[in-house]
mmCIF file of C-alpha atoms in Angstrom:
data_model
loop_
_atom_site.group_PDB
_atom_site.id
_atom_site.type_symbol
_atom_site.label_atom_id
_atom_site.label_comp_id
_atom_site.label_asym_id
_atom_site.label_seq_id
_atom_site.Cartn_x
_atom_site.Cartn_y
_atom_site.Cartn_z
ATOM 1 C CA MET F 1 40.204 -35.436 22.151
ATOM 2 C CA LYS F 2 37.834 -37.130 19.790
ATOM 3 C CA LYS F 3 34.833 -35.417 21.574
ATOM 4 C CA TRP F 4 36.268 -31.987 20.619
ATOM 5 C CA SER F 5 37.001 -33.051 17.065
ATOM 6 C CA VAL F 6 33.357 -34.235 16.550
ATOM 7 C CA ILE F 7 31.970 -31.046 18.038
ATOM 8 C CA THR F 8 34.248 -28.834 15.830
ATOM 9 C CA ILE F 9 33.159 -30.838 12.706
ATOM 10 C CA VAL F 10 29.473 -30.558 13.599
ATOM 11 C CA VAL F 11 29.802 -26.751 14.211
ATOM 12 C CA ALA F 12 31.659 -26.304 10.938
ATOM 13 C CA ILE F 13 29.083 -28.223 8.947
ATOM 14 C CA THR F 14 26.210 -26.406 10.549
ATOM 15 C CA SER F 15 27.880 -23.058 9.954
ATOM 16 C CA PHE F 16 28.496 -23.928 6.277
ATOM 17 C CA ILE F 17 24.936 -25.026 5.679
ATOM 18 C CA THR F 18 23.652 -21.892 7.442
ATOM 19 C CA ILE F 19 25.798 -19.593 5.231
ATOM 20 C CA ILE F 20 24.685 -21.417 2.068
ATOM 21 C CA TYR F 21 21.076 -21.074 3.107
ATOM 22 C CA ILE F 22 21.317 -17.283 3.931
ATOM 23 C CA VAL F 23 23.200 -16.599 0.655
ATOM 24 C CA GLY F 24 20.670 -18.580 -1.307
ATOM 25 C CA LEU F 25 17.696 -16.534 -0.054
ATOM 26 C CA GLN F 26 16.390 -13.989 -2.484
ATOM 27 C CA SER F 27 16.041 -10.725 -0.752
ATOM 28 C CA LYS F 28 13.100 -8.413 -1.279
ATOM 29 C CA PRO F 29 13.372 -4.645 -0.674
ATOM 30 C CA ALA F 30 11.444 -3.439 2.372
ATOM 31 C CA ILE F 31 11.292 0.129 1.180
ATOM 32 C CA THR F 32 10.463 1.042 -2.387
ATOM 33 C CA TYR F 33 11.728 4.388 -3.612
ATOM 34 C CA PHE F 34 9.608 6.352 -5.976
ATOM 35 C CA PRO F 35 11.598 9.287 -7.483
ATOM 36 C CA LEU F 36 9.943 12.672 -7.752
ATOM 37 C CA ASP F 37 8.146 13.422 -10.968
ATOM 38 C CA LYS F 38 8.874 17.042 -11.781
ATOM 39 C CA ASN F 39 6.075 17.152 -14.293
ATOM 40 C CA PHE F 40 3.444 16.356 -11.783
ATOM 41 C CA ALA F 41 2.019 18.571 -9.073
ATOM 42 C CA PHE F 42 -1.016 18.992 -6.726
ATOM 43 C CA THR F 43 -3.536 21.496 -8.114
ATOM 44 C CA THR F 44 -4.669 22.341 -4.647
ATOM 45 C CA ALA F 45 -3.497 21.670 -1.073
ATOM 46 C CA GLU F 46 -5.423 23.334 1.828
ATOM 47 C CA THR F 47 -5.533 23.207 5.541
ATOM 48 C CA ASP F 48 -8.126 25.242 7.496
ATOM 49 C CA ILE F 49 -9.331 25.742 11.045
ATOM 50 C CA GLN F 50 -12.514 27.851 11.601
ATOM 51 C CA LEU F 51 -14.548 28.751 14.621
ATOM 52 C CA PHE F 52 -17.935 27.074 14.056
ATOM 53 C CA THR F 53 -20.008 28.077 17.171
ATOM 54 C CA ASP F 54 -19.495 29.835 20.453
ATOM 55 C CA LYS F 55 -21.237 27.689 22.983
ATOM 56 C CA GLY F 56 -20.821 29.726 26.096
ATOM 57 C CA ILE F 57 -18.259 31.437 28.164
ATOM 58 C CA ASP F 58 -15.489 28.838 27.708
ATOM 59 C CA ASP F 59 -16.986 26.295 25.276
ATOM 60 C CA TYR F 60 -16.784 26.524 21.539
ATOM 61 C CA GLU F 61 -16.568 24.278 18.435
ATOM 62 C CA ILE F 62 -14.009 24.424 15.640
ATOM 63 C CA ILE F 63 -13.990 22.723 12.208
ATOM 64 C CA TRP F 64 -10.686 21.395 11.149
ATOM 65 C CA LYS F 65 -10.359 20.549 7.407
ATOM 66 C CA ALA F 66 -7.623 19.502 5.034
ATOM 67 C CA SER F 67 -7.942 18.679 1.370
ATOM 68 C CA SER F 68 -5.895 18.147 -1.776
ATOM 69 C CA ALA F 69 -6.475 17.602 -5.469
ATOM 70 C CA THR F 70 -4.501 16.436 -8.483
ATOM 71 C CA GLU F 71 -5.329 16.887 -12.186
ATOM 72 C CA ILE F 72 -5.676 13.164 -12.745
ATOM 73 C CA PRO F 73 -6.308 10.224 -10.433
ATOM 74 C CA VAL F 74 -3.108 8.563 -9.164
ATOM 75 C CA TYR F 75 -2.490 5.019 -8.039
ATOM 76 C CA LEU F 76 -2.256 5.786 -4.326
ATOM 77 C CA ARG F 77 -2.888 9.005 -2.353
ATOM 78 C CA GLN F 78 -2.477 9.833 1.310
ATOM 79 C CA ASP F 79 -3.134 12.986 3.211
ATOM 80 C CA VAL F 80 -2.237 13.462 6.847
ATOM 81 C CA SER F 81 -3.048 16.535 8.920
ATOM 82 C CA LEU F 82 -1.831 17.308 12.476
ATOM 83 C CA LEU F 83 -3.553 19.754 14.832
ATOM 84 C CA PHE F 84 -1.629 21.444 17.615
ATOM 85 C CA ASP F 85 -2.999 23.151 20.708
ATOM 86 C CA ASN F 86 -0.553 25.646 22.126
ATOM 87 C CA GLY F 87 2.276 23.819 20.417
ATOM 88 C CA ARG F 88 1.212 20.295 21.616
ATOM 89 C CA LEU F 89 -0.105 17.658 19.312
ATOM 90 C CA ARG F 90 -3.904 17.582 19.837
ATOM 91 C CA GLY F 91 -4.999 15.146 16.985
ATOM 92 C CA ALA F 92 -4.289 13.707 13.634
ATOM 93 C CA LEU F 93 -6.402 12.954 10.523
ATOM 94 C CA SER F 94 -5.222 10.514 7.883
ATOM 95 C CA LYS F 95 -6.747 8.979 4.799
ATOM 96 C CA TRP F 96 -5.402 6.513 2.185
ATOM 97 C CA VAL F 97 -7.257 6.160 -1.126
ATOM 98 C CA GLN F 98 -6.421 4.320 -4.297
ATOM 99 C CA ASP F 99 -7.144 5.608 -7.748
ATOM 100 C CA THR F 100 -8.459 9.139 -6.840
ATOM 101 C CA ASP F 101 -7.740 12.741 -7.617
ATOM 102 C CA THR F 102 -9.157 14.289 -4.397
ATOM 103 C CA ILE F 103 -9.036 13.701 -0.703
ATOM 104 C CA HIS F 104 -11.072 15.605 1.920
ATOM 105 C CA LEU F 105 -10.546 15.367 5.659
ATOM 106 C CA LYS F 106 -12.793 17.100 8.166
ATOM 107 C CA ARG F 107 -13.368 16.894 11.902
ATOM 108 C CA MET F 108 -15.477 19.024 14.296
ATOM 109 C CA LEU F 109 -14.121 19.462 17.872
ATOM 110 C CA THR F 110 -15.757 20.838 20.988
ATOM 111 C CA LEU F 111 -13.161 22.669 23.078
ATOM 112 C CA GLU F 112 -12.757 24.572 26.324
ATOM 113 C CA ASP F 113 -10.581 27.581 27.228
ATOM 114 C CA SER F 114 -8.872 29.707 24.659
ATOM 115 C CA SER F 115 -5.813 28.313 22.886
ATOM 116 C CA LEU F 116 -3.675 28.814 19.791
ATOM 117 C CA TYR F 117 -4.553 26.123 17.276
ATOM 118 C CA GLU F 118 -2.313 25.422 14.379
ATOM 119 C CA ALA F 119 -2.403 22.661 11.761
ATOM 120 C CA ILE F 120 -0.004 21.313 9.174
ATOM 121 C CA SER F 121 -0.761 18.780 6.461
ATOM 122 C CA PHE F 122 1.223 16.461 4.275
ATOM 123 C CA HIS F 123 -0.046 15.226 0.851
ATOM 124 C CA HIS F 124 1.440 12.265 -0.816
ATOM 125 C CA GLY F 125 0.761 10.556 -4.150
ATOM 126 C CA GLU F 126 2.292 7.483 -5.887
ATOM 127 C CA ILE F 127 2.263 7.485 -9.681
ATOM 128 C CA HIS F 128 2.546 4.043 -11.233
ATOM 129 C CA GLU F 129 3.067 4.213 -15.010
#
């Protein structure tokens, strides 16, 4: 009987100390929310795919570009562009830059066989005032 009493007391004390420790920790947010600034906008945001050269019957090169600009440099900028080949993800371009007003992404690809190429880009900026 004494054995179970000792075990119960040890478990209770351990649980109590654990709860006090967890409550005493200062939590830090893992995700910071930046509300939209309705007075700020990108001045340009472009995505382009162009045929560069026709290298033969089935071989050709394309240039895939994405760019964006703002009126003033912002604290942190990121552009991401996704390239799709007949609806399947073919590649991704991404760039993070601090304190800039423009980002340019560019890649040249050598491809075979005809396909439908489509691209979509996302442009993000964090303004810290």
